[in-house]
Amino acid sequence: MRSLCFAMLKSPCSSSPLKANSRSTPPIPGNVSIFDVDISVSLIIDSMERILERYERYSYAERQLMSNDPEQTGSWTLEHAKLKARMEVLQRNQKHFMGEELDSLSMKELQNLEQQLDSALKHVRSRKDKALQEQNNILTKKIKEKEKEKAQQALLEQQQINHEVESSSNIVLPQSMQTLDIGCPPTSIGKLKEDTSVRRASSMVSFFFAIFLHFLLGGYATIETK
């Protein structure tokens, strides 16, 4: 590399004699030696070497990039073609499942399509039956919950009625009703409610006995006055 650069630097000076005679070479100043010129030439050569190395490095990277781009572009093109073909197949199968464009199918293809449709229909029916069963279970559960709520409501109403009956049974009879029970000790309303027939019979006996005494005493008083 250094010899190449040195040759490039020396090439203008190694021209023909005619050209050398026609162009005068500027004199070298007295204070500049040949050693200084060699140093300057060496520095120029070193800088040119670095420039050439940088150029080679960049050109190599550019060549690598240019060589990779076609492959990547080709792979993307191939992938796009595959996806496009697959999309066309899916669209065609969808039309076949919908019962469209069946003229181009052979007998074997039609049989395969029929089997696929039968299998799909079985799956659809199975899923529908399962969904109906789930809905029936939900409705049955709701009905049971409603019946339970009604039973609880009826129980609460019955308990309220029983409480009202017990509250009304604790009412004490008036004194006038208690005096009709001649010879009978006072009882509670619960006992009177249980022995209703006995109380009524006793009251009627007491009533008729009082009437009998009234008429009897009234007749005896009339006999004495006479």
PDB file of C-alpha atoms in Angstrom:
ATOM      1  CA  MET A   1       0.000   0.000   0.000  1.00  0.00           C
ATOM      2  CA  ARG A   2       2.800   2.399   0.918  1.00  0.00           C
ATOM      3  CA  SER A   3       4.658   1.678  -2.355  1.00  0.00           C
ATOM      4  CA  LEU A   4       1.444   2.257  -4.299  1.00  0.00           C
ATOM      5  CA  CYS A   5       0.864   5.606  -2.670  1.00  0.00           C
ATOM      6  CA  PHE A   6       4.522   6.574  -3.150  1.00  0.00           C
ATOM      7  CA  ALA A   7       4.273   5.664  -6.820  1.00  0.00           C
ATOM      8  CA  MET A   8       1.130   7.773  -7.124  1.00  0.00           C
ATOM      9  CA  LEU A   9       2.959  10.716  -5.596  1.00  0.00           C
ATOM     10  CA  LYS A  10       5.962  10.252  -7.862  1.00  0.00           C
ATOM     11  CA  SER A  11       3.987   9.734 -11.056  1.00  0.00           C
ATOM     12  CA  PRO A  12       3.608  13.460 -11.897  1.00  0.00           C
ATOM     13  CA  CYS A  13       7.350  13.980 -11.499  1.00  0.00           C
ATOM     14  CA  SER A  14       8.353  11.066 -13.756  1.00  0.00           C
ATOM     15  CA  SER A  15       6.930  12.582 -16.913  1.00  0.00           C
ATOM     16  CA  SER A  16       8.712  12.841 -20.263  1.00  0.00           C
ATOM     17  CA  PRO A  17      11.715  15.220 -20.699  1.00  0.00           C
ATOM     18  CA  LEU A  18       9.729  17.406 -23.050  1.00  0.00           C
ATOM     19  CA  LYS A  19       7.178  18.054 -20.432  1.00  0.00           C
ATOM     20  CA  ALA A  20       9.897  18.543 -17.864  1.00  0.00           C
ATOM     21  CA  ASN A  21      11.568  21.145 -19.976  1.00  0.00           C
ATOM     22  CA  SER A  22       8.317  22.897 -20.737  1.00  0.00           C
ATOM     23  CA  ARG A  23       7.476  23.239 -17.037  1.00  0.00           C
ATOM     24  CA  SER A  24       9.925  24.686 -14.599  1.00  0.00           C
ATOM     25  CA  THR A  25      10.266  22.997 -11.187  1.00  0.00           C
ATOM     26  CA  PRO A  26      10.099  25.425  -8.298  1.00  0.00           C
ATOM     27  CA  PRO A  27      13.339  25.569  -6.387  1.00  0.00           C
ATOM     28  CA  ILE A  28      13.511  24.021  -2.967  1.00  0.00           C
ATOM     29  CA  PRO A  29      14.118  26.588  -0.294  1.00  0.00           C
ATOM     30  CA  GLY A  30      17.544  26.503   1.261  1.00  0.00           C
ATOM     31  CA  ASN A  31      16.253  25.883   4.774  1.00  0.00           C
ATOM     32  CA  VAL A  32      14.258  22.699   3.751  1.00  0.00           C
ATOM     33  CA  SER A  33      16.243  19.485   3.623  1.00  0.00           C
ATOM     34  CA  ILE A  34      15.565  16.228   1.814  1.00  0.00           C
ATOM     35  CA  PHE A  35      14.832  14.608   5.177  1.00  0.00           C
ATOM     36  CA  ASP A  36      11.990  17.050   5.805  1.00  0.00           C
ATOM     37  CA  VAL A  37      10.549  16.292   2.396  1.00  0.00           C
ATOM     38  CA  ASP A  38      10.672  12.568   3.103  1.00  0.00           C
ATOM     39  CA  ILE A  39       8.849  13.093   6.401  1.00  0.00           C
ATOM     40  CA  SER A  40       6.126  15.114   4.680  1.00  0.00           C
ATOM     41  CA  VAL A  41       5.777  12.480   1.999  1.00  0.00           C
ATOM     42  CA  SER A  42       5.546   9.762   4.672  1.00  0.00           C
ATOM     43  CA  LEU A  43       2.792  11.655   6.482  1.00  0.00           C
ATOM     44  CA  ILE A  44       0.888  12.095   3.254  1.00  0.00           C
ATOM     45  CA  ILE A  45       1.266   8.404   2.481  1.00  0.00           C
ATOM     46  CA  ASP A  46       0.030   7.435   5.962  1.00  0.00           C
ATOM     47  CA  SER A  47      -3.009   9.654   5.637  1.00  0.00           C
ATOM     48  CA  MET A  48      -3.755   8.230   2.212  1.00  0.00           C
ATOM     49  CA  GLU A  49      -3.454   4.708   3.611  1.00  0.00           C
ATOM     50  CA  ARG A  50      -6.006   5.516   6.287  1.00  0.00           C
ATOM     51  CA  ILE A  51      -8.292   7.042   3.677  1.00  0.00           C
ATOM     52  CA  LEU A  52      -7.982   3.976   1.456  1.00  0.00           C
ATOM     53  CA  GLU A  53      -8.625   1.610   4.384  1.00  0.00           C
ATOM     54  CA  ARG A  54     -11.703   3.582   5.349  1.00  0.00           C
ATOM     55  CA  TYR A  55     -12.885   3.511   1.759  1.00  0.00           C
ATOM     56  CA  GLU A  56     -12.387  -0.245   1.548  1.00  0.00           C
ATOM     57  CA  ARG A  57     -14.225  -0.761   4.843  1.00  0.00           C
ATOM     58  CA  TYR A  58     -17.192   1.321   3.770  1.00  0.00           C
ATOM     59  CA  SER A  59     -17.288  -0.196   0.308  1.00  0.00           C
ATOM     60  CA  TYR A  60     -17.228  -3.687   1.838  1.00  0.00           C
ATOM     61  CA  ALA A  61     -20.147  -2.818   4.144  1.00  0.00           C
ATOM     62  CA  GLU A  62     -22.025  -1.365   1.209  1.00  0.00           C
ATOM     63  CA  ARG A  63     -21.408  -4.490  -0.846  1.00  0.00           C
ATOM     64  CA  GLN A  64     -22.643  -6.639   2.045  1.00  0.00           C
ATOM     65  CA  LEU A  65     -25.763  -4.526   2.341  1.00  0.00           C
ATOM     66  CA  MET A  66     -26.417  -4.669  -1.360  1.00  0.00           C
ATOM     67  CA  SER A  67     -25.885  -8.422  -1.365  1.00  0.00           C
ATOM     68  CA  ASN A  68     -28.293  -8.917   1.566  1.00  0.00           C
ATOM     69  CA  ASP A  69     -31.091  -6.738   0.256  1.00  0.00           C
ATOM     70  CA  PRO A  70     -31.989  -8.941  -2.725  1.00  0.00           C
ATOM     71  CA  GLU A  71     -32.232 -12.011  -0.514  1.00  0.00           C
ATOM     72  CA  GLN A  72     -34.430 -10.245   2.005  1.00  0.00           C
ATOM     73  CA  THR A  73     -36.562  -8.800  -0.748  1.00  0.00           C
ATOM     74  CA  GLY A  74     -36.864 -12.226  -2.310  1.00  0.00           C
ATOM     75  CA  SER A  75     -37.887 -13.806   1.005  1.00  0.00           C
ATOM     76  CA  TRP A  76     -40.577 -11.165   1.542  1.00  0.00           C
ATOM     77  CA  THR A  77     -41.833 -11.701  -1.977  1.00  0.00           C
ATOM     78  CA  LEU A  78     -42.004 -15.456  -1.419  1.00  0.00           C
ATOM     79  CA  GLU A  79     -43.804 -15.024   1.915  1.00  0.00           C
ATOM     80  CA  HIS A  80     -46.313 -12.665   0.328  1.00  0.00           C
ATOM     81  CA  ALA A  81     -46.987 -15.173  -2.435  1.00  0.00           C
ATOM     82  CA  LYS A  82     -47.560 -17.960   0.133  1.00  0.00           C
ATOM     83  CA  LEU A  83     -49.960 -15.846   2.177  1.00  0.00           C
ATOM     84  CA  LYS A  84     -51.853 -14.790  -0.912  1.00  0.00           C
ATOM     85  CA  ALA A  85     -52.232 -18.399  -2.077  1.00  0.00           C
ATOM     86  CA  ARG A  86     -53.416 -19.499   1.373  1.00  0.00           C
ATOM     87  CA  MET A  87     -55.953 -16.691   1.484  1.00  0.00           C
ATOM     88  CA  GLU A  88     -57.316 -17.742  -1.893  1.00  0.00           C
ATOM     89  CA  VAL A  89     -57.661 -21.350  -0.678  1.00  0.00           C
ATOM     90  CA  LEU A  90     -59.522 -20.235   2.443  1.00  0.00           C
ATOM     91  CA  GLN A  91     -61.874 -18.059   0.428  1.00  0.00           C
ATOM     92  CA  ARG A  92     -62.578 -20.914  -1.969  1.00  0.00           C
ATOM     93  CA  ASN A  93     -63.259 -23.339   0.904  1.00  0.00           C
ATOM     94  CA  GLN A  94     -65.593 -20.830   2.494  1.00  0.00           C
ATOM     95  CA  LYS A  95     -67.578 -20.562  -0.728  1.00  0.00           C
ATOM     96  CA  HIS A  96     -67.752 -24.360  -0.945  1.00  0.00           C
ATOM     97  CA  PHE A  97     -69.071 -24.577   2.624  1.00  0.00           C
ATOM     98  CA  MET A  98     -71.715 -22.025   1.661  1.00  0.00           C
ATOM     99  CA  GLY A  99     -72.723 -24.192  -1.306  1.00  0.00           C
ATOM    100  CA  GLU A 100     -71.231 -21.901  -3.932  1.00  0.00           C
ATOM    101  CA  GLU A 101     -68.955 -22.672  -6.901  1.00  0.00           C
ATOM    102  CA  LEU A 102     -69.377 -26.449  -6.634  1.00  0.00           C
ATOM    103  CA  ASP A 103     -69.276 -27.130 -10.380  1.00  0.00           C
ATOM    104  CA  SER A 104     -65.485 -27.382 -10.443  1.00  0.00           C
ATOM    105  CA  LEU A 105     -65.382 -30.068  -7.710  1.00  0.00           C
ATOM    106  CA  SER A 106     -64.972 -33.739  -8.487  1.00  0.00           C
ATOM    107  CA  MET A 107     -67.042 -36.541  -6.976  1.00  0.00           C
ATOM    108  CA  LYS A 108     -64.392 -37.297  -4.356  1.00  0.00           C
ATOM    109  CA  GLU A 109     -64.116 -33.649  -3.401  1.00  0.00           C
ATOM    110  CA  LEU A 110     -67.892 -33.422  -3.092  1.00  0.00           C
ATOM    111  CA  GLN A 111     -67.935 -36.482  -0.826  1.00  0.00           C
ATOM    112  CA  ASN A 112     -65.205 -35.016   1.361  1.00  0.00           C
ATOM    113  CA  LEU A 113     -67.106 -31.753   1.555  1.00  0.00           C
ATOM    114  CA  GLU A 114     -70.281 -33.614   2.524  1.00  0.00           C
ATOM    115  CA  GLN A 115     -68.458 -35.489   5.299  1.00  0.00           C
ATOM    116  CA  GLN A 116     -67.006 -32.264   6.639  1.00  0.00           C
ATOM    117  CA  LEU A 117     -70.426 -30.625   6.651  1.00  0.00           C
ATOM    118  CA  ASP A 118     -71.997 -33.636   8.416  1.00  0.00           C
ATOM    119  CA  SER A 119     -69.304 -33.594  11.078  1.00  0.00           C
ATOM    120  CA  ALA A 120     -69.696 -29.860  11.562  1.00  0.00           C
ATOM    121  CA  LEU A 121     -73.487 -30.241  11.793  1.00  0.00           C
ATOM    122  CA  LYS A 122     -73.117 -32.908  14.490  1.00  0.00           C
ATOM    123  CA  HIS A 123     -70.889 -30.624  16.510  1.00  0.00           C
ATOM    124  CA  VAL A 124     -73.369 -27.773  16.124  1.00  0.00           C
ATOM    125  CA  ARG A 125     -76.293 -29.922  17.258  1.00  0.00           C
ATOM    126  CA  SER A 126     -74.339 -31.274  20.214  1.00  0.00           C
ATOM    127  CA  ARG A 127     -73.452 -27.767  21.313  1.00  0.00           C
ATOM    128  CA  LYS A 128     -77.069 -26.646  20.866  1.00  0.00           C
ATOM    129  CA  ASP A 129     -78.379 -29.523  23.008  1.00  0.00           C
ATOM    130  CA  LYS A 130     -75.847 -28.709  25.681  1.00  0.00           C
ATOM    131  CA  ALA A 131     -76.879 -25.049  25.650  1.00  0.00           C
ATOM    132  CA  LEU A 132     -80.571 -26.018  25.947  1.00  0.00           C
ATOM    133  CA  GLN A 133     -79.787 -28.315  28.879  1.00  0.00           C
ATOM    134  CA  GLU A 134     -77.904 -25.526  30.608  1.00  0.00           C
ATOM    135  CA  GLN A 135     -80.866 -23.168  30.116  1.00  0.00           C
ATOM    136  CA  ASN A 136     -83.279 -25.794  31.478  1.00  0.00           C
ATOM    137  CA  ASN A 137     -81.099 -26.259  34.544  1.00  0.00           C
ATOM    138  CA  ILE A 138     -81.058 -22.525  35.136  1.00  0.00           C
ATOM    139  CA  LEU A 139     -84.865 -22.288  34.790  1.00  0.00           C
ATOM    140  CA  THR A 140     -85.382 -25.272  37.133  1.00  0.00           C
ATOM    141  CA  LYS A 141     -83.153 -23.653  39.716  1.00  0.00           C
ATOM    142  CA  LYS A 142     -85.094 -20.392  39.463  1.00  0.00           C
ATOM    143  CA  ILE A 143     -88.432 -22.231  39.857  1.00  0.00           C
ATOM    144  CA  LYS A 144     -87.176 -24.003  42.983  1.00  0.00           C
ATOM    145  CA  GLU A 145     -86.000 -20.711  44.429  1.00  0.00           C
ATOM    146  CA  LYS A 146     -89.428 -19.141  43.761  1.00  0.00           C
ATOM    147  CA  GLU A 147     -91.217 -22.080  45.412  1.00  0.00           C
ATOM    148  CA  LYS A 148     -88.926 -21.821  48.415  1.00  0.00           C
ATOM    149  CA  GLU A 149     -89.648 -18.104  48.705  1.00  0.00           C
ATOM    150  CA  LYS A 150     -93.414 -18.760  48.521  1.00  0.00           C
ATOM    151  CA  ALA A 151     -93.177 -21.448  51.224  1.00  0.00           C
ATOM    152  CA  GLN A 152     -91.246 -19.102  53.484  1.00  0.00           C
ATOM    153  CA  GLN A 153     -93.795 -16.336  52.862  1.00  0.00           C
ATOM    154  CA  ALA A 154     -96.695 -18.684  53.685  1.00  0.00           C
ATOM    155  CA  LEU A 155     -94.927 -19.794  56.872  1.00  0.00           C
ATOM    156  CA  LEU A 156     -94.443 -16.198  57.947  1.00  0.00           C
ATOM    157  CA  GLU A 157     -98.115 -15.417  57.275  1.00  0.00           C
ATOM    158  CA  GLN A 158     -99.223 -18.474  59.285  1.00  0.00           C
ATOM    159  CA  GLN A 159     -96.977 -17.487  62.166  1.00  0.00           C
ATOM    160  CA  GLN A 160     -98.437 -13.978  62.079  1.00  0.00           C
ATOM    161  CA  ILE A 161    -101.999 -15.366  62.157  1.00  0.00           C
ATOM    162  CA  ASN A 162    -101.164 -17.641  65.077  1.00  0.00           C
ATOM    163  CA  HIS A 163     -99.644 -14.731  66.936  1.00  0.00           C
ATOM    164  CA  GLU A 164    -102.768 -12.637  66.387  1.00  0.00           C
ATOM    165  CA  VAL A 165    -104.999 -15.494  67.630  1.00  0.00           C
ATOM    166  CA  GLU A 166    -102.881 -15.926  70.735  1.00  0.00           C
ATOM    167  CA  SER A 167    -102.989 -12.199  71.377  1.00  0.00           C
ATOM    168  CA  SER A 168    -106.796 -12.108  71.064  1.00  0.00           C
ATOM    169  CA  SER A 169    -107.196 -15.176  73.320  1.00  0.00           C
ATOM    170  CA  ASN A 170    -105.514 -13.340  76.197  1.00  0.00           C
ATOM    171  CA  ILE A 171    -108.470 -10.870  76.509  1.00  0.00           C
ATOM    172  CA  VAL A 172    -110.265 -11.187  79.962  1.00  0.00           C
ATOM    173  CA  LEU A 173    -114.058 -11.650  79.929  1.00  0.00           C
ATOM    174  CA  PRO A 174    -116.199  -8.909  81.519  1.00  0.00           C
ATOM    175  CA  GLN A 175    -117.457  -9.250  85.110  1.00  0.00           C
ATOM    176  CA  SER A 176    -121.074  -9.770  83.942  1.00  0.00           C
ATOM    177  CA  MET A 177    -120.056 -12.891  82.023  1.00  0.00           C
ATOM    178  CA  GLN A 178    -118.068 -14.195  84.960  1.00  0.00           C
ATOM    179  CA  THR A 179    -121.163 -13.935  87.301  1.00  0.00           C
ATOM    180  CA  LEU A 180    -123.106 -16.315  85.090  1.00  0.00           C
ATOM    181  CA  ASP A 181    -120.802 -19.157  86.101  1.00  0.00           C
ATOM    182  CA  ILE A 182    -122.519 -20.005  89.410  1.00  0.00           C
ATOM    183  CA  GLY A 183    -120.544 -22.469  91.434  1.00  0.00           C
ATOM    184  CA  CYS A 184    -117.766 -22.543  88.857  1.00  0.00           C
ATOM    185  CA  PRO A 185    -114.331 -21.168  89.651  1.00  0.00           C
ATOM    186  CA  PRO A 186    -112.927 -18.468  87.330  1.00  0.00           C
ATOM    187  CA  THR A 187    -110.911 -19.881  84.483  1.00  0.00           C
ATOM    188  CA  SER A 188    -108.716 -18.475  81.820  1.00  0.00           C
ATOM    189  CA  ILE A 189    -109.896 -17.759  78.320  1.00  0.00           C
ATOM    190  CA  GLY A 190    -107.891 -20.670  77.036  1.00  0.00           C
ATOM    191  CA  LYS A 191    -109.762 -23.047  79.320  1.00  0.00           C
ATOM    192  CA  LEU A 192    -113.090 -21.417  78.414  1.00  0.00           C
ATOM    193  CA  LYS A 193    -112.242 -21.797  74.742  1.00  0.00           C
ATOM    194  CA  GLU A 194    -111.574 -25.484  75.215  1.00  0.00           C
ATOM    195  CA  ASP A 195    -114.799 -26.054  77.326  1.00  0.00           C
ATOM    196  CA  THR A 196    -117.148 -23.888  75.298  1.00  0.00           C
ATOM    197  CA  SER A 197    -120.005 -26.365  75.336  1.00  0.00           C
ATOM    198  CA  VAL A 198    -119.784 -26.830  79.133  1.00  0.00           C
ATOM    199  CA  ARG A 199    -119.785 -23.096  79.755  1.00  0.00           C
ATOM    200  CA  ARG A 200    -122.795 -22.552  77.530  1.00  0.00           C
ATOM    201  CA  ALA A 201    -124.738 -25.326  79.266  1.00  0.00           C
ATOM    202  CA  SER A 202    -123.843 -23.945  82.696  1.00  0.00           C
ATOM    203  CA  SER A 203    -124.877 -20.468  81.665  1.00  0.00           C
ATOM    204  CA  MET A 204    -128.246 -21.693  80.399  1.00  0.00           C
ATOM    205  CA  VAL A 205    -128.877 -23.648  83.630  1.00  0.00           C
ATOM    206  CA  SER A 206    -128.022 -20.602  85.696  1.00  0.00           C
ATOM    207  CA  PHE A 207    -130.300 -18.441  83.594  1.00  0.00           C
ATOM    208  CA  PHE A 208    -133.292 -20.763  83.840  1.00  0.00           C
ATOM    209  CA  PHE A 209    -132.660 -21.293  87.562  1.00  0.00           C
ATOM    210  CA  ALA A 210    -132.790 -17.547  88.124  1.00  0.00           C
ATOM    211  CA  ILE A 211    -136.097 -17.297  86.225  1.00  0.00           C
ATOM    212  CA  PHE A 212    -137.503 -20.172  88.240  1.00  0.00           C
ATOM    213  CA  LEU A 213    -136.539 -18.475  91.511  1.00  0.00           C
ATOM    214  CA  HIS A 214    -138.056 -15.232  90.315  1.00  0.00           C
ATOM    215  CA  PHE A 215    -141.416 -16.788  89.560  1.00  0.00           C
ATOM    216  CA  LEU A 216    -141.291 -18.896  92.710  1.00  0.00           C
ATOM    217  CA  LEU A 217    -140.586 -15.976  94.993  1.00  0.00           C
ATOM    218  CA  GLY A 218    -143.139 -13.836  93.220  1.00  0.00           C
ATOM    219  CA  GLY A 219    -145.910 -16.454  93.767  1.00  0.00           C
ATOM    220  CA  TYR A 220    -145.014 -16.900  97.445  1.00  0.00           C
ATOM    221  CA  ALA A 221    -145.261 -13.161  98.020  1.00  0.00           C
ATOM    222  CA  THR A 222    -148.736 -13.109  96.436  1.00  0.00           C
ATOM    223  CA  ILE A 223    -149.994 -15.902  98.756  1.00  0.00           C
ATOM    224  CA  GLU A 224    -148.822 -14.010 101.867  1.00  0.00           C
ATOM    225  CA  THR A 225    -150.615 -10.819 100.860  1.00  0.00           C
ATOM    226  CA  LYS A 226    -153.879 -12.658 100.501  1.00  0.00           C
TER     227      LYS A 226
END
